[in-house]
Coordinates of C-alpha atoms in Angstrom, one line a residue:
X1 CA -84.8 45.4 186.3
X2 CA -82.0 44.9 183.9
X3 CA -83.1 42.5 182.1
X4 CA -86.4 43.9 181.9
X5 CA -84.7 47.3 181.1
X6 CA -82.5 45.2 178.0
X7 CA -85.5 43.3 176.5
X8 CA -87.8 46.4 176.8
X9 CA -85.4 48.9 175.0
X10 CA -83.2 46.5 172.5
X11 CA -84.5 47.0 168.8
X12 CA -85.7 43.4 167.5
X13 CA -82.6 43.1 165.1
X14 CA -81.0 43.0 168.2
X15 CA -83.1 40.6 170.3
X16 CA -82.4 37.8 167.2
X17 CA -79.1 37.8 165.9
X18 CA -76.4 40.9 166.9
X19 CA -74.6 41.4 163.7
X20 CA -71.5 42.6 165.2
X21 CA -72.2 43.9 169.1
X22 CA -73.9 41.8 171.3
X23 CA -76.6 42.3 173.5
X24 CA -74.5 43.0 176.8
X25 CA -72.3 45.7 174.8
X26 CA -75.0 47.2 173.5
X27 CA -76.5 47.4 177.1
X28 CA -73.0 48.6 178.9
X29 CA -73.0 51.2 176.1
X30 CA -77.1 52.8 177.2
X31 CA -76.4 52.1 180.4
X32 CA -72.7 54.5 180.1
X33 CA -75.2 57.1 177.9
X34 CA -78.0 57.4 180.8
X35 CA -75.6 57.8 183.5
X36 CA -73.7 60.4 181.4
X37 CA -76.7 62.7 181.2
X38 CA -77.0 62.3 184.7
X39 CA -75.3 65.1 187.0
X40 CA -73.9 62.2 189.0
X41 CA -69.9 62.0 189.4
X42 CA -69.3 58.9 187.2
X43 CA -65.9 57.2 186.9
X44 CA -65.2 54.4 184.1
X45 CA -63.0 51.2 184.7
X46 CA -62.0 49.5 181.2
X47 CA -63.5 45.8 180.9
X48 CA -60.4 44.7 178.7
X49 CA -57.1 45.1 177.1
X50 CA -57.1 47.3 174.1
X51 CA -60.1 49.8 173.4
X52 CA -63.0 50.3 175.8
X53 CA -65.7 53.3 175.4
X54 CA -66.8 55.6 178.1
X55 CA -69.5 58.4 177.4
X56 CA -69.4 57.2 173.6
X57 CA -65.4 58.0 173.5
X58 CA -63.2 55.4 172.2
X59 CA -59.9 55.0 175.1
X60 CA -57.1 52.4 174.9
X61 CA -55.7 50.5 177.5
X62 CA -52.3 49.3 177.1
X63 CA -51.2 47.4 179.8
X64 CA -51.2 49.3 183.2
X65 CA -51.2 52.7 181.0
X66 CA -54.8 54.6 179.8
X67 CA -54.3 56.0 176.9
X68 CA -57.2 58.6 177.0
X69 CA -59.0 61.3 174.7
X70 CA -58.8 64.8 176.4
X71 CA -62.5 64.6 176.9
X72 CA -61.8 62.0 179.4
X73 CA -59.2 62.8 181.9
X74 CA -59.9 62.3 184.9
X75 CA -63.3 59.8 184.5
X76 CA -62.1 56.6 183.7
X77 CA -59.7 54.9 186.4
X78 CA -57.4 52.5 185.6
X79 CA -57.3 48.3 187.1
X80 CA -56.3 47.7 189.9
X81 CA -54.4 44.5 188.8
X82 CA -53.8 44.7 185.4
X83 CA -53.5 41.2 183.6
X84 CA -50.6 42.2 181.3
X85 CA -48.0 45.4 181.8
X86 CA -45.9 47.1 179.8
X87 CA -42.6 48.8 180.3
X88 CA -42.3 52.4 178.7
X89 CA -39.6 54.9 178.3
X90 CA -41.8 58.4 177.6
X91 CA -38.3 60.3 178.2
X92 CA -37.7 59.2 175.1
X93 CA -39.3 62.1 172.3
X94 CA -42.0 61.0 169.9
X95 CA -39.9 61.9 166.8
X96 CA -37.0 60.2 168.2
X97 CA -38.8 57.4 168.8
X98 CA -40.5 57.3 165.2
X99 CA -37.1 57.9 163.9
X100 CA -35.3 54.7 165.7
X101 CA -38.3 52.4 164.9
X102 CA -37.6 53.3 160.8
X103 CA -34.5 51.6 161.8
X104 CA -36.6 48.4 163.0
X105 CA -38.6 48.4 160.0
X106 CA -35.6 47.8 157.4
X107 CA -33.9 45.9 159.9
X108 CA -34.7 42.4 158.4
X109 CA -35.3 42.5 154.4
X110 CA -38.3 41.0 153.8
X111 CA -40.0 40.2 157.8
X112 CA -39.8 43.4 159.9
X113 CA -42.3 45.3 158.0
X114 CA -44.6 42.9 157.4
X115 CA -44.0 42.2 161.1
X116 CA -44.4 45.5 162.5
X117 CA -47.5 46.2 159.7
X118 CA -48.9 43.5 161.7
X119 CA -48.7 44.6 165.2
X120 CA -50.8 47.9 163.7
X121 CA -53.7 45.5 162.3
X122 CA -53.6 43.9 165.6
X123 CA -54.0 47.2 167.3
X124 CA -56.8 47.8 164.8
X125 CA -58.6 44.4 165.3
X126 CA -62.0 45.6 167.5
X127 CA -62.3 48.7 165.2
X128 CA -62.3 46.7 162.3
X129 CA -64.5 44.2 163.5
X130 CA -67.0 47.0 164.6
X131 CA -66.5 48.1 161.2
X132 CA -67.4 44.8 159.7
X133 CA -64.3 44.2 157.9
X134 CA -61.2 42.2 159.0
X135 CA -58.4 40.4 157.6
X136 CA -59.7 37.1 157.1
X137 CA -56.5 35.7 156.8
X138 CA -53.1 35.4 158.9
X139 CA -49.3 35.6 158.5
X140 CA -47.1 32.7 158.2
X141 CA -43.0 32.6 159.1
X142 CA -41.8 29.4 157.2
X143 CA -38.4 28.7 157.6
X144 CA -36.0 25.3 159.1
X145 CA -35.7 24.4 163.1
X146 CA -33.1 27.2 164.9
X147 CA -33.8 30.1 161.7
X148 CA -34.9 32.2 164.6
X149 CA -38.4 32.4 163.3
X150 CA -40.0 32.4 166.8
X151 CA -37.2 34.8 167.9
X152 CA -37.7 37.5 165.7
X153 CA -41.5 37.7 165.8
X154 CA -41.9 37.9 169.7
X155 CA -39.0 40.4 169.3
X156 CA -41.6 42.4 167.0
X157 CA -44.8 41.8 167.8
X158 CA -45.0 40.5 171.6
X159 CA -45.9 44.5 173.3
X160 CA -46.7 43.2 176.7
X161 CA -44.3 41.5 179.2
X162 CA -41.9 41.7 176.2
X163 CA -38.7 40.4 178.5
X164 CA -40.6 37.9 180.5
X165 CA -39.3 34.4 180.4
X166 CA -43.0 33.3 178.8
X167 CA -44.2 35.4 176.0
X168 CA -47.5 36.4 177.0
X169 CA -48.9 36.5 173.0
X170 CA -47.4 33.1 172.3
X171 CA -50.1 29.8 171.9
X172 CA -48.4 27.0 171.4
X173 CA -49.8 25.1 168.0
X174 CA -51.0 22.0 169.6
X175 CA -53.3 23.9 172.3
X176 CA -56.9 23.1 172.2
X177 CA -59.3 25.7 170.8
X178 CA -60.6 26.0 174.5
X179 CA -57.5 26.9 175.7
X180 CA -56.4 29.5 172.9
X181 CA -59.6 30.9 173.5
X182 CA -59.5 32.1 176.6
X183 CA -56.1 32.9 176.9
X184 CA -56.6 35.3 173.6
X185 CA -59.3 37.1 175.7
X186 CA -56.2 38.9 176.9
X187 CA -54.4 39.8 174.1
X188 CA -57.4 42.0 172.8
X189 CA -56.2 44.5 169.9
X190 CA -52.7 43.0 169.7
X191 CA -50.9 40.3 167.5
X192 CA -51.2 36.3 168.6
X193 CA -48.7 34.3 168.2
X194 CA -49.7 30.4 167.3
X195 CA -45.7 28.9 167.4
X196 CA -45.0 25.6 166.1
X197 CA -43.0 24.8 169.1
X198 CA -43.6 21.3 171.2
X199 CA -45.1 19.7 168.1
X200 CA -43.1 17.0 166.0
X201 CA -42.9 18.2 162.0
X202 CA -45.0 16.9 159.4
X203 CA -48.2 16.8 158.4
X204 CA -49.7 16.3 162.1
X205 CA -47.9 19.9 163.1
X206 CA -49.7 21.2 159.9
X207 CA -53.1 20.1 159.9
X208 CA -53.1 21.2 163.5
X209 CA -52.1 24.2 163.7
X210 CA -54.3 25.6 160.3
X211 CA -57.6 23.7 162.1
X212 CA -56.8 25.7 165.0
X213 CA -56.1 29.4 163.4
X214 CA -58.6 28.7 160.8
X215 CA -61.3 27.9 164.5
X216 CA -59.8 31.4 165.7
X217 CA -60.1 33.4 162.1
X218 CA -62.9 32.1 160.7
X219 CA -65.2 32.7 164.2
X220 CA -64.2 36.0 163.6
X221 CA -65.0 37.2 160.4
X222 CA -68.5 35.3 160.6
X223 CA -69.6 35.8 164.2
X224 CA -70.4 32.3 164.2
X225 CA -68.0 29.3 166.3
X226 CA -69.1 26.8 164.0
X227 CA -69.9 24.7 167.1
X228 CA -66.2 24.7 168.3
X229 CA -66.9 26.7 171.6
X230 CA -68.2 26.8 174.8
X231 CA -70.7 29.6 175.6
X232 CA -67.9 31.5 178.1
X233 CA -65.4 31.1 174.8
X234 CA -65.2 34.0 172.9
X235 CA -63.9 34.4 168.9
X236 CA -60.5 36.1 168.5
X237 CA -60.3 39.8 168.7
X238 CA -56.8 40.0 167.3
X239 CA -54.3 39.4 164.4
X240 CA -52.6 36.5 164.1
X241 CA -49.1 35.0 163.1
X242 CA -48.1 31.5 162.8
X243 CA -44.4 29.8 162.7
X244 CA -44.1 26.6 160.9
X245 CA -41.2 24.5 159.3
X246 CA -43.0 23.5 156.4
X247 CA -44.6 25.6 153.7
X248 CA -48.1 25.2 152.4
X249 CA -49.1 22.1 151.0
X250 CA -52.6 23.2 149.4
X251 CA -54.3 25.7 147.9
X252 CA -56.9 26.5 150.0
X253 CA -54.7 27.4 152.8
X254 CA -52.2 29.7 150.6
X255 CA -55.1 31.6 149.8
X256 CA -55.7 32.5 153.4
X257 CA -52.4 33.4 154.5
X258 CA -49.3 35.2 153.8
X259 CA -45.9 33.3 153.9
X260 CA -42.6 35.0 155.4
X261 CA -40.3 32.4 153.8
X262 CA -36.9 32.6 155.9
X263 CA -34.0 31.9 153.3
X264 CA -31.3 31.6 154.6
X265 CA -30.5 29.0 157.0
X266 CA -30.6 31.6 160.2
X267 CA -32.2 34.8 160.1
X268 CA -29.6 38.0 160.7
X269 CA -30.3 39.5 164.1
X270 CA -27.1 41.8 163.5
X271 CA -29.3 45.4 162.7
X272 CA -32.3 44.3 165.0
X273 CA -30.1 43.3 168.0
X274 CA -28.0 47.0 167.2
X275 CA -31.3 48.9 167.4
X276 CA -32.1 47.6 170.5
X277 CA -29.4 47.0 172.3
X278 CA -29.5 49.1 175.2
X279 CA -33.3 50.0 174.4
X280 CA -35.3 47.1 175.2
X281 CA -38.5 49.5 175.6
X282 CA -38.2 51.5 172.8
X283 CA -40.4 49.5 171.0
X284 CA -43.1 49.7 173.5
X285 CA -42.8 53.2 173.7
X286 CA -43.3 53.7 170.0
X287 CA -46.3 52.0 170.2
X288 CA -47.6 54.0 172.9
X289 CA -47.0 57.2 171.0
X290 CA -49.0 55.8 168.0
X291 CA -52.1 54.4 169.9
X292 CA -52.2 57.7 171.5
X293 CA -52.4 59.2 168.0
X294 CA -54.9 56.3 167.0
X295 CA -57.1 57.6 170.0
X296 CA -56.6 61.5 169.0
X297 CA -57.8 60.9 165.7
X298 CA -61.3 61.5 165.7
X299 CA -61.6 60.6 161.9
X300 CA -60.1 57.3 162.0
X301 CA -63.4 55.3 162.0
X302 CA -64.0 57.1 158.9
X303 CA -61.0 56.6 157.5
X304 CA -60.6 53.0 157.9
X305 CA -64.3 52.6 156.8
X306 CA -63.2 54.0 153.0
X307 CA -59.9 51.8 153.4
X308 CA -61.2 48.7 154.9
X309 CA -64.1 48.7 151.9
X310 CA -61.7 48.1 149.2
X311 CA -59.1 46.5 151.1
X312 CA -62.1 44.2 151.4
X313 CA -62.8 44.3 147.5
X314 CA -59.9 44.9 145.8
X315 CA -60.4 46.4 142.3
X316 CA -61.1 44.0 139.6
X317 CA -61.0 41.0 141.9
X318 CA -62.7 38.5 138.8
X319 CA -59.1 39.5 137.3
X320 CA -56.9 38.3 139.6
X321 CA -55.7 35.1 140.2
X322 CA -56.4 35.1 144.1
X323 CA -58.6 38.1 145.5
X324 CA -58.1 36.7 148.8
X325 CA -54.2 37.2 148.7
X326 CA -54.5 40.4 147.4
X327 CA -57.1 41.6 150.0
X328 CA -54.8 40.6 152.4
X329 CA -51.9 42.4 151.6
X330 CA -54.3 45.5 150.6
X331 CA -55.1 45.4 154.5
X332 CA -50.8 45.8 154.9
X333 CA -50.8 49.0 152.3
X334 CA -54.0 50.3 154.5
X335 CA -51.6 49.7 157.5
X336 CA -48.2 50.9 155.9
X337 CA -50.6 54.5 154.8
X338 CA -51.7 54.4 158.1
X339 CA -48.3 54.2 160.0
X340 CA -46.9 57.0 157.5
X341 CA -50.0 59.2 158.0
X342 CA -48.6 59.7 161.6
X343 CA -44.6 60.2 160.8
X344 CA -46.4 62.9 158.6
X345 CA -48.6 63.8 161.7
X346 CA -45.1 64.5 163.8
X347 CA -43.2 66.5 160.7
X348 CA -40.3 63.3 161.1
X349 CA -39.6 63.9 157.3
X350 CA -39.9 66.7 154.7
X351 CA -42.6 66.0 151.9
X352 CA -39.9 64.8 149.7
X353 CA -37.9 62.2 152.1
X354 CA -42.0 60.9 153.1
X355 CA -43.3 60.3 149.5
X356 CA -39.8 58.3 148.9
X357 CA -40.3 56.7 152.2
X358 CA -44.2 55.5 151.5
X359 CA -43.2 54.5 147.4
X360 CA -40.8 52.4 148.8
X361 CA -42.4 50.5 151.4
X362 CA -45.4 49.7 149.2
X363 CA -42.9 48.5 146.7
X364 CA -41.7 45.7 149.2
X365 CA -45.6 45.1 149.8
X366 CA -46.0 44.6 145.9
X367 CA -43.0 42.4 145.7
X368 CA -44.8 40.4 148.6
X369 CA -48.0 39.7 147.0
X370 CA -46.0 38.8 143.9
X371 CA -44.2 36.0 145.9
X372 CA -47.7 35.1 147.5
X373 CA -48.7 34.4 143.9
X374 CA -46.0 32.8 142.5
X375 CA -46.2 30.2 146.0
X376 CA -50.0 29.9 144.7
X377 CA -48.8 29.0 141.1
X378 CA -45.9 26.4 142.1
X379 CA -48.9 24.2 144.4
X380 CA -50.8 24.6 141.1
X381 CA -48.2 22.9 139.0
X382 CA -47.6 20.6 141.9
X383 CA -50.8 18.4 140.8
X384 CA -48.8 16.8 137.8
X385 CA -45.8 15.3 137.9
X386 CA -44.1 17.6 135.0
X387 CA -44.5 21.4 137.0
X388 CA -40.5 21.0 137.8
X389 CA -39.6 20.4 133.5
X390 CA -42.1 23.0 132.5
X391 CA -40.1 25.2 134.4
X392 CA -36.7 23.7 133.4
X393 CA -37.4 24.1 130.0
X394 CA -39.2 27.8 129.8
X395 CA -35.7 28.7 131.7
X396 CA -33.5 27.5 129.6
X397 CA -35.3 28.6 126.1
X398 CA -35.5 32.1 127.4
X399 CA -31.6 31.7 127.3
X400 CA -31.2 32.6 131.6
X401 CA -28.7 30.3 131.2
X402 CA -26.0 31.0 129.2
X403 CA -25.3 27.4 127.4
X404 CA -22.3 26.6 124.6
X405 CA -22.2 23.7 121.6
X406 CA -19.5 21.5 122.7
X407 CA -18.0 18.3 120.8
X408 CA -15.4 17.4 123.5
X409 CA -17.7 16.8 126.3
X410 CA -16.2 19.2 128.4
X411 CA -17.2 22.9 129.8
X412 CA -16.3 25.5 127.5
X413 CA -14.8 28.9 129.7
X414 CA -17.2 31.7 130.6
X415 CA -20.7 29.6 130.0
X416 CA -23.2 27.7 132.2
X417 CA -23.6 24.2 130.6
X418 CA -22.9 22.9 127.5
X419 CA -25.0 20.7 125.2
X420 CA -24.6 17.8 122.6
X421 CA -26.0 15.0 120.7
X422 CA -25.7 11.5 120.7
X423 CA -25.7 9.2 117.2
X424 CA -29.5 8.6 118.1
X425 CA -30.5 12.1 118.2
X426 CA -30.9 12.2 121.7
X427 CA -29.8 15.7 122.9
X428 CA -28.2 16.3 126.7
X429 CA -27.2 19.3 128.6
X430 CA -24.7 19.3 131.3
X431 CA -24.4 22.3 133.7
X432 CA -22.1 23.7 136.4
X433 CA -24.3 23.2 139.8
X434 CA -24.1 26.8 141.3
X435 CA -26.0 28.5 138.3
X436 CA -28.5 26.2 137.4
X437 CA -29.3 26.2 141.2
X438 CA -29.3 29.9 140.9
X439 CA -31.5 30.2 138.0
X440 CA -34.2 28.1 139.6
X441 CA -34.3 30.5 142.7
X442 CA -34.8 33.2 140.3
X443 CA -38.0 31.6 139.6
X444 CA -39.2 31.3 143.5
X445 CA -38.3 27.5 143.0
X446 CA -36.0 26.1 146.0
X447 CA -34.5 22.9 146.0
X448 CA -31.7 20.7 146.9
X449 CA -29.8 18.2 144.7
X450 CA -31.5 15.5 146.1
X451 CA -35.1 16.8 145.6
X452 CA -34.1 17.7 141.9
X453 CA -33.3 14.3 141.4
X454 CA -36.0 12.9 143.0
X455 CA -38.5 15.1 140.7
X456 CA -36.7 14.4 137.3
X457 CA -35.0 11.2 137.7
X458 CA -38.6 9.0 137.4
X459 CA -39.2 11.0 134.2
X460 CA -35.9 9.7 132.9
X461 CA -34.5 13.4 132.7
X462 CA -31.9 13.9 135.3
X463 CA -28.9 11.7 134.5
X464 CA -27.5 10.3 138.0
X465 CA -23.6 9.6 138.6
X466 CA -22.0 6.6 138.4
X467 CA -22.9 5.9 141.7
X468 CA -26.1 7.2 141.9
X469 CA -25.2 10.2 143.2
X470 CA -26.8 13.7 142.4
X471 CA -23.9 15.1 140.2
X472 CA -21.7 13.9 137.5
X473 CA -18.2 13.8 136.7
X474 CA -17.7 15.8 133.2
X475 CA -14.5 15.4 132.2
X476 CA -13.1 16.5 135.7
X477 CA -15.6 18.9 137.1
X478 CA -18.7 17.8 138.9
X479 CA -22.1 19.2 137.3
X480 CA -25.8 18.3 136.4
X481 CA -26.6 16.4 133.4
X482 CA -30.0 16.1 131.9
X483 CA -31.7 14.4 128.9
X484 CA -33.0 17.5 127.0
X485 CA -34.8 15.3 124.9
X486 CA -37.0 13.7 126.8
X487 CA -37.1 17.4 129.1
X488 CA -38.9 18.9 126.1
X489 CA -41.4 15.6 125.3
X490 CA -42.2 16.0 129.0
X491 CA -43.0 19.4 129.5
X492 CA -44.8 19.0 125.9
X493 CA -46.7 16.6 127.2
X494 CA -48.0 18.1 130.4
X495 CA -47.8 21.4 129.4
X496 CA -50.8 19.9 126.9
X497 CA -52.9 18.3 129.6
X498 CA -53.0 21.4 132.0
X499 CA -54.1 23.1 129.0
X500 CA -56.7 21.6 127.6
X501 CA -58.2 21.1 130.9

């Protein structure tokens, strides 16, 4: 009689191709409605993780805890084995908690908000999706073996069994697609990890891990599975983060995800580890506050509609150099408003101390999507052998570097490198290591001496040592010497080409 009931009552649109629910949703949700107008006692059990619907109410359940609209205390009862659990400290005020979790968002400059912007779009994920609009991309943590990349972002964004031995949102990146899909079926409305552990480096670990978050995204934001799953295998309902040693190698994967590059060679745990130490669930019990704002909010599905539309779109995407960068990051200032619309919601701040707080987290989003575009622009200049002079030489003309005339071959005090001239006319600049290295990260451009040489010395611009080696003696102090001459004919040269392509 179901069946019958289902066939006889879905609309034809439905009966084809669902756009975004499918037919057994659509049927759980009549089936809720009919029994709601009955005068029959009717009690609810959630079907997942993450946002459920009873009587056409939106609930959340987060771990063993409902997190429920007024309307429905008391008629929707909670598993009786809950697949994942959460530990929460609800002593702990709401405003005390929203004020120790600002802590946790400066914490690390330049990952924990992005981080903990992405726990909220994972909270978001099934709303979006009904909405039609998702982030199509996904967040990347680059950085070398030990940096602490895995560390920090189950620290951040793993909400359920948090001090577990096994991270219950962690895939490893050489699972099969079977396998991350079902075990994603639990981590509804939450972040995915896709770690890089148990997979040697290179371009195996990279190719694998995209195919298999690309399989997971892409089902997503199409409602197709592009022939990758089984018929029990469902597309991800969640937002997810990947850890890699390497960064991207081409430009159609930039464009679909955001890079975290770790700097330094170990990430600095010192403010993170003060915050929590002692208050292992603090985090939890933020986020428990906030979904039970989410679920209070009856104008949120309205709200994200108007955000999630340009976010989408962003204004004069023919302009930019990658809409799909930028849409990405607009979805993390939709979040970032989002998260400050409910400090606002609990009077945390005055009006003053809010609009300083909100300028200055979208200011760190801004600088992100700049690096984002400045990554894009170095794989672009990666297709010709002359990106590294171009760069060389555009730094020094615009005088970054401060560099001195000098007849004695020697470095003159208080300047960065020195030039002169040989009887040919050949013209050479040699410079003290430290600021030239400096100079280059300036310009988003990382690399050691060896990979500097191994760029420039083919093009017969980087002078090598006596030995081979990456620096020079110069009359006593070791430096970098390179043939400005043939510097300037290179980047000439393939500064021409790019162009007239």
């Amino acid at each position: 009689s179901l069946r019958s009931l289902a066939w006889d009552t879905l609309p034809p649109a439905f009966r084809l191709c669902p756009p975004i629910r499918t037919n057994r949703e659509w049927l759980s949700e009549l089936v809720q409605q009919q029994l709601s107008d009955s005068e029959l006692p009717v009690v609810f059990v959630p079907s997942s993780n993450g946002w459920n619907t009873a009587n056409g109410l939106r609930y959340f359940l987060f771990g063993e805890h409902l997190i429920l609209p007024p309307e429905l205390e008391g008629k929707v009862s909670p598993p009786q084995d809950p697949s994942l659990r959460v530990h929460l400290d609800l002593e702990l005020p709401e405003r005390q908690a929203a004020g120790w979790f600002t802590h946790v968002l400066s914490s690390v400059p330049h990952l924990s908000l992005p981080l903990c912007l992405a726990n909220i779009l994972g909270l978001l994920s099934s709303r979006l999706q009904a909405l039609g609009y998702i982030p199509e991309g996904w967040l990347w943590v680059i950085g070398r073996s030990s940096a602490g990349k895995t560390s920090l972002v189950q620290t951040l964004c793993c909400l359920y069994d948090r001090l577990g031995p096994l991270k219950s949102c962690t895939i490893p990146a050489g699972s099969t697609i079977a396998y991350a899909a079902s075990k994603i079926q639990l981590l509804r409305d939450t972040v995915c990890i896709v770690d890089d552990k148990a997979l040697t480096e290179g371009g195996t670990l990279a190719g694998r891990q995209t195919a298999l978050i690309d399989s997971l995204v892409r089902s997503t934001t199409n409602n197709t599975t592009r022939g990758v799953f089984g018929r029990k295998e469902k597309p991800a309902c969640c937002y997810i983060i990947g850890t890699a040693e390497s960064g991207f190698q081409a430009e159609s994967v930039a464009n679909r995800g955001i890079v975290l590059e770790v700097m330094n060679e170990r990430i600095d745990f010192s403010l993170l580890n003060e915050s929590l130490d002692g208050n292992h669930h603090h985090l939890e019990t933020f986020w428990f506050y906030f979904i039970r704002w989410l679920v209070g909010n009856q104008e949120l599905d309205t709200w994200l509609l108007t955000r999630v539309q340009a976010a989408a779109h962003p204004e004069a995407s023919h302009e930019l150099e990658s809409p799909r960068i930028a849409s990405h990051i607009s979805f993390f200032h939709m979040a970032c408003d989002l998260m400050m619309d409910y400090f606002n919601s609990i009077e945390l701040w005055n009006q003053r101390d809010s609009e300083q707080w909100r300028s200055n987290l979208h200011a760190q989003l801004n600088q992100l999507y700049e690096r984002q575009v400045v990554l894009l622009s170095r794989l672009h200049e990666k297709k010709d052998s002359g990106w590294l002079a171009r760069a060389i030489a555009e730094l020094i003309r615009s005088g970054t570097l401060k560099i001195i005339e000098s007849k004695r071959l020697a470095f003159p005090p208080q300047c960065d490198g020195f030039r002169y001239s040989k009887r040919d006319g050949t013209v050479y600049l040699c410079f003290h290591t430290a600021p030239f290295l400096h100079a280059l990260e300036h310009r988003e451009i990382f690399l050691t001496l060896h990979e500097l040489k191994q760029n420039l010395a083919p093009l017969g611009i980087f002078i090598r040592g006596s030995c081979g080696e990456a620096t020079r003696n110069i009359n006593g102090e070791r430096g970098i010497m390179l043939n400005w001459t043939r510097l300037v004919e290179v980047s000439s040269t393939f500064g021409h080409q790019k162009y007239s392509t």
